[in-house]
Coordinates of C-alpha atoms and ligand atoms in Angstrom, one line a residue:
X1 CA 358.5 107.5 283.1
X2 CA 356.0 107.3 280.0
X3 CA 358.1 108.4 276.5
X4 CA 360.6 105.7 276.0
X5 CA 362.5 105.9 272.7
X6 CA 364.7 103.2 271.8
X7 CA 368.2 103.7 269.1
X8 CA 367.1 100.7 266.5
X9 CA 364.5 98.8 265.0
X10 CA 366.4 95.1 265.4
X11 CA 364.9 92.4 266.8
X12 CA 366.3 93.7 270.3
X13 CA 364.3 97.4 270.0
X14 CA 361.2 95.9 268.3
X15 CA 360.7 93.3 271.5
X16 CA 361.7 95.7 273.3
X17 CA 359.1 98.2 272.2
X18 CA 356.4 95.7 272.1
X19 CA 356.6 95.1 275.5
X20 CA 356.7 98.2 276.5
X21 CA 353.7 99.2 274.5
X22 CA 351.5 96.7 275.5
X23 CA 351.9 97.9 279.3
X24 CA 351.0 101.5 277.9
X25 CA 354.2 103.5 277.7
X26 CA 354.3 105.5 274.2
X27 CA 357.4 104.3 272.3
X28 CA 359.0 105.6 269.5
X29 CA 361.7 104.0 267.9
X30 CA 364.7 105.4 265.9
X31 CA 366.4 103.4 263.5
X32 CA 369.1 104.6 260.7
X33 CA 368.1 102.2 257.7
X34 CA 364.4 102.5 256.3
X35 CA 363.0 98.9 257.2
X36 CA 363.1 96.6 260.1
X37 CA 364.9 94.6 261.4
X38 CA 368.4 95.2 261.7
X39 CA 370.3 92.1 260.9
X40 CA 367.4 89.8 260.0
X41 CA 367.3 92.4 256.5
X42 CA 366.4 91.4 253.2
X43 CA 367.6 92.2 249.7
X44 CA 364.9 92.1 246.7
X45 CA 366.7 92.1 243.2
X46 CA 365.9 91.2 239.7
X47 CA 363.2 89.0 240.5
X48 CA 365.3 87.2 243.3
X49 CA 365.2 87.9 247.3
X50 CA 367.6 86.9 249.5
X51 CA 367.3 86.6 253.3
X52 CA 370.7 88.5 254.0
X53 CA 371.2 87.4 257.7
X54 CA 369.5 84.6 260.2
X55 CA 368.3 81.7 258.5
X56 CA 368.0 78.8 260.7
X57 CA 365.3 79.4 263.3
X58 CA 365.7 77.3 266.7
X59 CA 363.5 77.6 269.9
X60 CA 360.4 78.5 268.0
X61 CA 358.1 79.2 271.2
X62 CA 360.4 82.0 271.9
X63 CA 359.6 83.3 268.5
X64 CA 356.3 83.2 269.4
X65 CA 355.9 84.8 272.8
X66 CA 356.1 88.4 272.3
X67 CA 352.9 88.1 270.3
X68 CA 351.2 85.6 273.0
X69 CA 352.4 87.6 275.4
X70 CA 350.7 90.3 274.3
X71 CA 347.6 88.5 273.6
X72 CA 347.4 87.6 270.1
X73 CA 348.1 84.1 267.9
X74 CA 351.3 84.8 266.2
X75 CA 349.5 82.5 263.4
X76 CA 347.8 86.1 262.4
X77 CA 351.6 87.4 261.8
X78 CA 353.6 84.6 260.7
X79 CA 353.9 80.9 259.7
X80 CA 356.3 78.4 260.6
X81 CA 357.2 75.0 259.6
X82 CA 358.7 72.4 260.2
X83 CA 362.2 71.4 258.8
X84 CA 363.3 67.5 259.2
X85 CA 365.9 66.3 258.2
X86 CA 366.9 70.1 258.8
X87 CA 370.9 69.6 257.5
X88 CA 373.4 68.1 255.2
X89 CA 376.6 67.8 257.2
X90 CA 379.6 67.3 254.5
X91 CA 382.3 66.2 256.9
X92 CA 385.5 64.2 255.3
X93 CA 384.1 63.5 252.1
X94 CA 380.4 62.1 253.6
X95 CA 377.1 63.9 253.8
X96 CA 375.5 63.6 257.1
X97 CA 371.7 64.6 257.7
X98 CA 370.7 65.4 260.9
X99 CA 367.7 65.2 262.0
X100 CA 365.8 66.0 264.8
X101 CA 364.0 62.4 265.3
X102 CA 365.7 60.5 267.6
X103 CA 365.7 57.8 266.0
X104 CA 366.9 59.1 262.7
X105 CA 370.2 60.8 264.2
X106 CA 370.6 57.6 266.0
X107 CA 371.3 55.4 263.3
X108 CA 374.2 57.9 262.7
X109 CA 376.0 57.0 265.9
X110 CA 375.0 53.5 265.9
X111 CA 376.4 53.2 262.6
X112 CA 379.9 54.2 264.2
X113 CA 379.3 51.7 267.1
X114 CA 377.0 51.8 270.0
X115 CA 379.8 53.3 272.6
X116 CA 379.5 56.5 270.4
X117 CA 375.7 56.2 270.8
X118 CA 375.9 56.0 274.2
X119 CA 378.3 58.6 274.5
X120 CA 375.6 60.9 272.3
X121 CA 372.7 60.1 275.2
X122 CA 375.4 60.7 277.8
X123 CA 376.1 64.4 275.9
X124 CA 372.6 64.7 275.7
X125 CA 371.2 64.0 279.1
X126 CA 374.5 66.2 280.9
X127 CA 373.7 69.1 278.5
X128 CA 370.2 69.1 278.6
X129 CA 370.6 69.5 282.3
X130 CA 373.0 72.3 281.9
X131 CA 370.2 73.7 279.5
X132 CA 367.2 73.4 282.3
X133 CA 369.7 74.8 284.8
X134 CA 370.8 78.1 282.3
X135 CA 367.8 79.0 281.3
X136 CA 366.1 78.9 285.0
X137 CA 368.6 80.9 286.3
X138 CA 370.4 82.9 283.8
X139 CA 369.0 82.6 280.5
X140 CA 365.7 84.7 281.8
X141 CA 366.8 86.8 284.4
X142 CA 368.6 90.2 284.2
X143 CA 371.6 91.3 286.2
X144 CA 372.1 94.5 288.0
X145 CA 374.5 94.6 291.3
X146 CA 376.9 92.2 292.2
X147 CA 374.4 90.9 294.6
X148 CA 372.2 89.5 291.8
X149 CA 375.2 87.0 291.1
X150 CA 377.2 86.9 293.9
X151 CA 375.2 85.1 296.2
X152 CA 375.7 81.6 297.4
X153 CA 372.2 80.0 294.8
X154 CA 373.2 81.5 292.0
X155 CA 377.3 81.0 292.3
X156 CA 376.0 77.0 293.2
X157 CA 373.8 77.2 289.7
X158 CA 376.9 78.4 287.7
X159 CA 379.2 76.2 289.1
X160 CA 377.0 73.4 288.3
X161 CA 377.2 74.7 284.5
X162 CA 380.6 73.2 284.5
X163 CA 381.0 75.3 281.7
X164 CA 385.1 75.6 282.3
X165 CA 386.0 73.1 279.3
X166 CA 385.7 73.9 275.7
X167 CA 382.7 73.0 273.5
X168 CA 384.9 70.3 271.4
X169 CA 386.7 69.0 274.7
X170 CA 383.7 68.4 276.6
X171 CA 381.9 66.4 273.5
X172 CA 385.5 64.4 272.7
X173 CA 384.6 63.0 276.6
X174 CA 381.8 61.2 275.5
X175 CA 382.5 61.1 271.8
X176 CA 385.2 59.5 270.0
X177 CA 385.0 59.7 265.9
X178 CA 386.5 63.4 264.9
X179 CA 384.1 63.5 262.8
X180 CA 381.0 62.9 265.1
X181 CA 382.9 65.4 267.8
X182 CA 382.9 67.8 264.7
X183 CA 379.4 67.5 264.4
X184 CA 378.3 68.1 267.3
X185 CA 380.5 71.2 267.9
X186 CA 380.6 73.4 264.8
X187 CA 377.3 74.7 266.3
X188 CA 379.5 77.5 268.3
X189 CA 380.3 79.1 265.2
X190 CA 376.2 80.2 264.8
X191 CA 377.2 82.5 267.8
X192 CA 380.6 83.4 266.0
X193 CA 382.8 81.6 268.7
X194 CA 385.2 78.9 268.2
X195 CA 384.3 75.4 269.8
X196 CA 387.7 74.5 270.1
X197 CA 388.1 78.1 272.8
X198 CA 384.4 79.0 273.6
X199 CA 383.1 78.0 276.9
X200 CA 381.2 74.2 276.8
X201 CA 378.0 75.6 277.7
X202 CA 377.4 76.0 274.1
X203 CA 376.8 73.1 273.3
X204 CA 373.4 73.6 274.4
X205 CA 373.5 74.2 270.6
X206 CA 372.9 70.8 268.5
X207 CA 371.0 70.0 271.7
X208 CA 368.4 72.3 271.0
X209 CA 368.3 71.8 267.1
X210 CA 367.8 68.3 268.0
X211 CA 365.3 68.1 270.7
X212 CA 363.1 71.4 269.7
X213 CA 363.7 71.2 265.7
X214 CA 364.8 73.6 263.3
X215 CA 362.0 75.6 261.3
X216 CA 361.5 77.8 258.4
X217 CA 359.4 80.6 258.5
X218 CA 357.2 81.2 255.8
X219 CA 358.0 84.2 253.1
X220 CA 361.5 83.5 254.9
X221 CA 363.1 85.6 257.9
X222 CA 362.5 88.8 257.3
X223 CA 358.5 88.3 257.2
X224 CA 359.6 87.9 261.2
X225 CA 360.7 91.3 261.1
X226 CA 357.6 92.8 259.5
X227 CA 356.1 90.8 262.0
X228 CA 357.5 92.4 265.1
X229 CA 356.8 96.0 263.3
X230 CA 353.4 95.3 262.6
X231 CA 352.6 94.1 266.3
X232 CA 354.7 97.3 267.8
X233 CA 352.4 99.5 265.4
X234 CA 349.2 98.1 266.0
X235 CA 350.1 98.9 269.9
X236 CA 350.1 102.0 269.3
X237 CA 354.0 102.6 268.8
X238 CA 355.8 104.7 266.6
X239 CA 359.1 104.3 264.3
X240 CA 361.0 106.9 262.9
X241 CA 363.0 105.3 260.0
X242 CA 366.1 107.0 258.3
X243 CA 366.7 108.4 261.7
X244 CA 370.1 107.9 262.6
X245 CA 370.8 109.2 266.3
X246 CA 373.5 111.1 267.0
X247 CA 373.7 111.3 270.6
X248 CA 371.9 109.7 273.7
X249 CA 371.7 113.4 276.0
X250 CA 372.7 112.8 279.3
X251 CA 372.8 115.4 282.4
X252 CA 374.3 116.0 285.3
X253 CA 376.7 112.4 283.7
X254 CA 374.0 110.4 285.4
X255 CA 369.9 110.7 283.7
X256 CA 369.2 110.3 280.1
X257 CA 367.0 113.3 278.6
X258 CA 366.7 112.2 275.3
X259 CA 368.2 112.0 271.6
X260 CA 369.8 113.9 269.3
X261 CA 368.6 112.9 266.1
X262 CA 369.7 114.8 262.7
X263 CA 370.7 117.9 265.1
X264 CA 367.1 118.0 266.2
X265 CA 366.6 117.2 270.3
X266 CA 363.9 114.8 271.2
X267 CA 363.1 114.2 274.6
X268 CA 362.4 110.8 276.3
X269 CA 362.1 109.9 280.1
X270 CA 364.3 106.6 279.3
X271 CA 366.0 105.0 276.4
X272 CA 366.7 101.8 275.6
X273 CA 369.8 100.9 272.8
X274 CA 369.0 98.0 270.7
X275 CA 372.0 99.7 268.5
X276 CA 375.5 97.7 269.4
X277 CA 376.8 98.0 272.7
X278 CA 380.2 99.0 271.8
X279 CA 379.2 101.2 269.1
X280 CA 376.6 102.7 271.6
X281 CA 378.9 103.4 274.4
X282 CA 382.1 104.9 272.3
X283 CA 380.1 107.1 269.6
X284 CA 376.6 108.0 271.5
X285 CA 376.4 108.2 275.4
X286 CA 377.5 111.8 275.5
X287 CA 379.3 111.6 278.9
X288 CA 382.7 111.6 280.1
X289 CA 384.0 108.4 280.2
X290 CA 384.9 108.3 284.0
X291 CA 380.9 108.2 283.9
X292 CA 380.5 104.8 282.1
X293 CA 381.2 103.0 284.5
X294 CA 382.7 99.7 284.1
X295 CA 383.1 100.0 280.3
X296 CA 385.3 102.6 279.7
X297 CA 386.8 103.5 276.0
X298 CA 390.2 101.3 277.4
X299 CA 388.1 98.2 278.5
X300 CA 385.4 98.4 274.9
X301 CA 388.1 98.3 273.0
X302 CA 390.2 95.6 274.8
X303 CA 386.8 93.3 274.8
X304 CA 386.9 90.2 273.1
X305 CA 384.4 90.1 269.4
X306 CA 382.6 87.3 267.9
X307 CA 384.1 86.1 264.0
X308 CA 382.1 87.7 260.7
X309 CA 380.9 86.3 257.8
X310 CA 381.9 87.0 253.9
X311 CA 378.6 86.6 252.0
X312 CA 377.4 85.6 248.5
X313 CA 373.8 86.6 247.9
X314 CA 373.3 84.1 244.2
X315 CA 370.2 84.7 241.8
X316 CA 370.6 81.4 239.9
X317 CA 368.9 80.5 236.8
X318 CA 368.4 77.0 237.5
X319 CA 367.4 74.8 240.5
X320 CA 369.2 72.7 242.6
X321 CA 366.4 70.1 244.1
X322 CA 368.8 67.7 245.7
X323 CA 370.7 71.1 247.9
X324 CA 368.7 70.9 251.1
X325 CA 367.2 74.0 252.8
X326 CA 370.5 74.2 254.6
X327 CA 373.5 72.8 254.0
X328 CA 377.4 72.9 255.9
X329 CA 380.8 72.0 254.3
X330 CA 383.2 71.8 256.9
X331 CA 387.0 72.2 255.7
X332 CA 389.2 69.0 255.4
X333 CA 390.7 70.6 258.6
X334 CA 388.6 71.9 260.8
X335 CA 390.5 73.0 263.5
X336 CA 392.8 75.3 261.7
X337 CA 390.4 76.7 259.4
X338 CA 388.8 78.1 263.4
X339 CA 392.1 78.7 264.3
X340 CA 392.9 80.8 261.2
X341 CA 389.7 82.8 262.0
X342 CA 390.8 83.5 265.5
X343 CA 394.0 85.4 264.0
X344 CA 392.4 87.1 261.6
X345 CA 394.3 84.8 259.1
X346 CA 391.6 84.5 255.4
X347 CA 391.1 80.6 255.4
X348 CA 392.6 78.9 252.4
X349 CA 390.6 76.1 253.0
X350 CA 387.3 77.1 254.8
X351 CA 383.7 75.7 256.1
X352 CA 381.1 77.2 254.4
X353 CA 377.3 77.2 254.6
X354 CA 374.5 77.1 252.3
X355 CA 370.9 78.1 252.4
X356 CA 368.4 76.9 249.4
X357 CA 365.5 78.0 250.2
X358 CA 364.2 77.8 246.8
X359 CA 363.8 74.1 247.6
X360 CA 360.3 75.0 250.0
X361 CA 359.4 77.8 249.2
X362 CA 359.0 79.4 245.8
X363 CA 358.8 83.3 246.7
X364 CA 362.5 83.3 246.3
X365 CA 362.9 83.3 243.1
X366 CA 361.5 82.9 239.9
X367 CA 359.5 79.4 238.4
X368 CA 362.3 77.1 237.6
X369 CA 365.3 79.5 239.5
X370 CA 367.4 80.0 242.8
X371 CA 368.4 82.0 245.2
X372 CA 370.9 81.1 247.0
X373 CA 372.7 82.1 250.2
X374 CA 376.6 81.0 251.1
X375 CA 378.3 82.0 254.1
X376 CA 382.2 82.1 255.0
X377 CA 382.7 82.4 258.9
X378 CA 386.1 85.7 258.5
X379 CA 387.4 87.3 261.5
X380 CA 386.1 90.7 262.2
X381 CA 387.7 93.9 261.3
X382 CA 389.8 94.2 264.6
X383 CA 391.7 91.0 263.5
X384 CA 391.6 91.4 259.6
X385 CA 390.8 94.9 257.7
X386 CA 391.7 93.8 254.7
X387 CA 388.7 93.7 252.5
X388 CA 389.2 96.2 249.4
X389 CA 387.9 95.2 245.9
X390 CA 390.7 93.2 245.1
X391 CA 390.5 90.7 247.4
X392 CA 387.0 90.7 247.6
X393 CA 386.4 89.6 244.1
X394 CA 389.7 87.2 244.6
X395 CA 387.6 85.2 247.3
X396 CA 384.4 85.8 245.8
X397 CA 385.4 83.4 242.9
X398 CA 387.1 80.8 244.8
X399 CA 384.4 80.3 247.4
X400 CA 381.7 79.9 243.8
X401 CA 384.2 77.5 242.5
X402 CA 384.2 75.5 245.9
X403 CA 380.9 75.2 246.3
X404 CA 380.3 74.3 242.6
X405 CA 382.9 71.6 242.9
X406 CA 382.3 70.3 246.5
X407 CA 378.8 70.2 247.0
X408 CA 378.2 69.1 243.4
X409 CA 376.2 71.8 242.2
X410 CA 376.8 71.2 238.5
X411 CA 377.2 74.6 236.5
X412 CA 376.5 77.0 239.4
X413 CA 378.8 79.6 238.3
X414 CA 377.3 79.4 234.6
X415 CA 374.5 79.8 235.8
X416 CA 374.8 82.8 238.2
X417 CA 372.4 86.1 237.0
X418 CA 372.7 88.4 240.3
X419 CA 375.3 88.5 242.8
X420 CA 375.9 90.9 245.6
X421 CA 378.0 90.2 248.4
X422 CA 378.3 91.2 252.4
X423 CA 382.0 91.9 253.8
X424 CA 382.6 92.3 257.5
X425 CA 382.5 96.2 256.7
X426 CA 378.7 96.0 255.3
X427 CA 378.4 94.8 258.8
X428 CA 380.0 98.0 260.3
X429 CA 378.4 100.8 257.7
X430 CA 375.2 98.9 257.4
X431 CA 374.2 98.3 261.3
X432 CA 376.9 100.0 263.4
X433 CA 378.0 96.7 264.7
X434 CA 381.6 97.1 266.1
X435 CA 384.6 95.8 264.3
X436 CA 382.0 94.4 261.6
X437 CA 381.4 91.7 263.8
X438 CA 378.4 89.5 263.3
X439 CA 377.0 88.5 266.7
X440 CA 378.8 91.3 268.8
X441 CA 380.4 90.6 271.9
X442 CA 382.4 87.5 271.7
X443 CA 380.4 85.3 274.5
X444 CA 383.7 84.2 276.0
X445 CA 383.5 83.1 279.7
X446 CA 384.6 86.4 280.9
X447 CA 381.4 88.2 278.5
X448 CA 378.8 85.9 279.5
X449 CA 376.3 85.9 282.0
X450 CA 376.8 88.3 284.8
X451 CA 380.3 89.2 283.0
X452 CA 378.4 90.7 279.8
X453 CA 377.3 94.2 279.7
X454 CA 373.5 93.8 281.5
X455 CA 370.0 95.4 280.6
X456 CA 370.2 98.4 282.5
X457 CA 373.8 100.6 282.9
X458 CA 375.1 100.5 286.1
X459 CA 375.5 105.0 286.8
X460 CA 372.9 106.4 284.0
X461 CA 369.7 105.9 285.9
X462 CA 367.5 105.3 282.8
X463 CA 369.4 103.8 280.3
X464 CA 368.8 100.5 279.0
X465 CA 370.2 98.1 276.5
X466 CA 368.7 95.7 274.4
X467 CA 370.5 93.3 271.5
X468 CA 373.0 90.7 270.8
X469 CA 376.0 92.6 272.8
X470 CA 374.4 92.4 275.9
X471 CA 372.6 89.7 278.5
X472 CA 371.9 87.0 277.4
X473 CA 373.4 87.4 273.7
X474 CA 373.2 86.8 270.2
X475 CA 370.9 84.5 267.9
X476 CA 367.3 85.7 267.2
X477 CA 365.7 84.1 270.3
X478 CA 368.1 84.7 272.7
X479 CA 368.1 88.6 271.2
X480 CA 364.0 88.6 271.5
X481 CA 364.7 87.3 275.5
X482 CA 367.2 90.5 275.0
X483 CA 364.4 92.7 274.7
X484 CA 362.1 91.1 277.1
X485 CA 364.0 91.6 279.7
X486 CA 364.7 95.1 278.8
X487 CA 361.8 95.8 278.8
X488 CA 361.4 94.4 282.2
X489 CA 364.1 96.4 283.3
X490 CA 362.1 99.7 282.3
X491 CA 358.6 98.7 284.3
X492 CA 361.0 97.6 287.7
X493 CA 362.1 100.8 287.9
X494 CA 358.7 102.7 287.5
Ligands
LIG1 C1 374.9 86.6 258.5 C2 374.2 86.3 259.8 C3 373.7 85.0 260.0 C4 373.0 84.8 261.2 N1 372.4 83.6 261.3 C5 371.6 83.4 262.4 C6 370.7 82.2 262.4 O1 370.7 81.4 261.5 N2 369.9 82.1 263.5 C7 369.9 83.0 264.5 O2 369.1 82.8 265.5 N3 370.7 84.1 264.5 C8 371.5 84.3 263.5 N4 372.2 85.4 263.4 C9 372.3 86.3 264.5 C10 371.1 87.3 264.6 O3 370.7 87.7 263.4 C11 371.4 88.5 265.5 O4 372.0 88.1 266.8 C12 370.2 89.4 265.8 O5 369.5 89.6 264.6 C13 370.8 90.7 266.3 O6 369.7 91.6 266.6 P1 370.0 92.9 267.4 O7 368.7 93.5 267.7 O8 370.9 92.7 268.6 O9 370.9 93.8 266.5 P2 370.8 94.4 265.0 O10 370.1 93.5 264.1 O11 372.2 94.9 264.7 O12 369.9 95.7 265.2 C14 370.4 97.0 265.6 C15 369.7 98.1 264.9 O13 370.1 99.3 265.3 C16 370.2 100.2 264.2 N5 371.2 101.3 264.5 C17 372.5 101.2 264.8 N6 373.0 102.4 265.1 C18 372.0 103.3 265.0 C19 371.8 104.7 265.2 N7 372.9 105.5 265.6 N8 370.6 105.3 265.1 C20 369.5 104.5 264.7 N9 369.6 103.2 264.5 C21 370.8 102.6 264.7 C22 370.8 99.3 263.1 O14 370.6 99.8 261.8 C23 369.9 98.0 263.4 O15 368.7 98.1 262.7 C24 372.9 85.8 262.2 C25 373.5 87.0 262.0 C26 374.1 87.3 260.8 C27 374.7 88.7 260.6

């Protein structure tokens, strides 16, 4: 097993394909757009560039290790700094920023009394225990049989997650002020879950922002992307771009002979999709479904999917010093703003994010300018389809007008010069994702861990998957341990 091509140039395929490379397969990678990436994309317009997708980088050693693991300093690809205080919080009319010195975010508990201090170290010292405990023994190692989970160690380890409680009930035990509970749950929504639904082991979440720090990389996110290419190509790898694939070949319903790939046939001795999960199994594996095992058409369209985001991409001709790098508004009420979400309901009243990263770095946009970057969580296109022109201009004006008016931003929609804006179906045309959604598979308790799709498919003897959709799930680091161990996947079986 030597020619491995893998169906996308994400963050998934291009770990994947690092890893691979560096132990001397020859990979070749096919993705549909012409850049890297995926997700993590880029738009450059009019003298303004926007980061279109993941902004807030967490867990930076992860973001590191495909290049140490393949012995190089990632300080040769990329550069990353430090962000502190790395937030503005707006939460019932006050700005909170959090910060990831201790004794910074503790004067924002103490300030509330110091029984919700000590119910913050309480949180912290339970969930950082959780943390240890996940990423020992699930975070970092791939699932194949039953037996893998099943066993008495590993069902004692989950148990101990404890993880049967929502995010926001487990917090409101040791937490009383709705707003402190709110801020230290909205962090669910990065992986397009609800806290008041989504499983408590999520709140590893502010944890991590506040014990590992939130950074900025350099150039901004996609410079990561070119990063990851650059590494693959240097190994020796290959990527095909504008090279949508049509069809993963399988024969005899059970071994993967290749790709189709603009009607031409490519052969590979195994492939590994980085391309959506869903998307991979219902319009490429070319078997009959009684072959696909567990996830049958029925069962991928019955799964559960993560929210989406409606996004304004701003070239702005003036500056906005005092909007941090990255700001949150949460709606005066929270809970049924999420709720809304969940029912595919378009929130009168909704949270909303902003990234200003005009504020560090000046690549963005021109001397004295902005770009700026606000995101709505939506529900995906299984819950809500309706985004035609209409209402996409309709919402497009009333999120400008909130943010002008509730963060302050004096004249923003004067001042605006370039817009261009990303509905839940940019999502689905752009990067296949399923139902548009941002983060794929909704990581519900029943499509986490052991429950979500693994790294390898259970009848197709050398097929592998990579990416947000599948173990361990989305955000870019827990995507590049994706890859990793899809990789890893590949070398067991050879
Ligand atoms: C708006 C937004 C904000 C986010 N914010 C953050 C954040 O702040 N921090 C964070 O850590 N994470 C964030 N994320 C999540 C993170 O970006 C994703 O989890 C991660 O980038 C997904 O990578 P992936 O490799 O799984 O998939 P993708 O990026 O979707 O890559 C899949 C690739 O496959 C290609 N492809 C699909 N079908 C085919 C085909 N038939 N043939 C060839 N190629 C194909 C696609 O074009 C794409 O390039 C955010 C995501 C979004 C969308």
């Amino acid at each position: 097993m030597q020619n491995i091509s893998i169906v996308g140039a994400g963050v998934g395929g291009l770990t994947t394909g690092i890893y691979l490379q560096s132990e001397a397969y020859q990979v070749t990678i096919y993705e549909k757009n012409d850049h890297p990436g995926g997700k993590m994309d880029t738009i450059q317009a009019d003298g303004f560039k926007f980061d279109t997708g993941p902004t807030i980088v967490m867990m930076p050693d992860i973001y590191k290790k495909p290049f140490a693991d393949t012995g190089v300093n990632y300080e040769d690809y990329f550069t990353m700094i430090r962000v502190n205080p790395f937030m503005d919080v707006w939460t019932d009319g006050e700005k909170i920023p959090l910060s990831s010195d201790l004794a910074d975010i503790a004067k924002v508990f103490e300030a509330q009394g110091e029984t919700e201090m000590l119910g913050f170290l309480k949180y912290l010292t339970d969930i950082y225990g959780k943390y240890i405990n996940a990423k020992n023994n699930f975070i970092y190692q791939s699932f194949r049989g039953p037996r893998d989970f099943f066993n008495l160690k590993t069902l004692w380890h989950a148990y101990q997650l404890k993880t049967f409680s929502s995010s926001y009930a487990a917090i409101k035990k040791n937490i009383s002020s709705t707003n402190l509970q709110y801020l230290m749950s909205f962090q669910t929504l990065y992986i397009g879950i609800s806290p008041f639904n989504g499983p408590s082991i999520y709140n590893i979440i502010p944890m991590i922002e506040l014990i590992y720090g939130v950074w900025f990389i350099k150039g901004g996110m996609f410079q990561y992307a070119k990063a990851l290419e650059k590494r693959f190509i240097e190994l020796g790898g290959q990527i095909v771009y504008q090279a949508e694939v049509q069809e993963i070949a399988v024969s005899d319903q059970k071994h993967v002979t290749g790709l189709k790939i603009n009607e031409e046939f490519e052969t590979a001795d195994a492939v590994v999709a980085n391309a959506d999960f869903p998307y991979t199994m219902t319009n490429l594996l070319g078997v009959a479904d009684k072959a696909k095992g567990k996830y049958k058409q029925e069962k991928i369209e019955k799964m559960d999917y993560s929210m989406s985001c409606f996004l304004l991409y701003l070239g702005v001709d003036k500056k906005y010093d005092e909007l941090r790098l990255h700001t949150i508004k949460m709606a005066s009420d929270f809970e049924k703003n999420v709720a809304d979400i969940d029912h595919g309901i378009l929130p009168e009243d909704p949270s909303f994010y902003v990234y200003n990263p005009s504020v560090i770095d000046d690549t963005f946009a021109p001397d004295n300018q902005s770009a700026l970057y606000v995101l709505v969580p939506v529900a995906n296109l299984k819950e809500n389809n309706n985004w035609d022109k209409e209402q996409i201009d309709l919402f497009a004006e009333k999120i400008i007008a909130k943010v002008e008016n509730e963060l302050a931003l004096e004249g923003l929609s004067r001042h605006i010069v370039y817009k261009n804006i990303y509905t839940p179906k940019t999502f689905e045309s752009r990067y296949n994702s399923a139902f548009g959604s941002t983060f794929g598979l909704k990581p519900t308790l029943k499509q986490s861990n052991y429950f979500r799709p693994h790294n390898k498919h259970a009848k197709i003897d050398n097929l592998y998957f990579a990416g947000a959709s599948v173990h361990p799930g989305a955000g870019v680091p827990i995507v590049i341990t994706s890859g990793e161990l899809a990789a890893r996947e590949v070398m067991k079986d050879n």
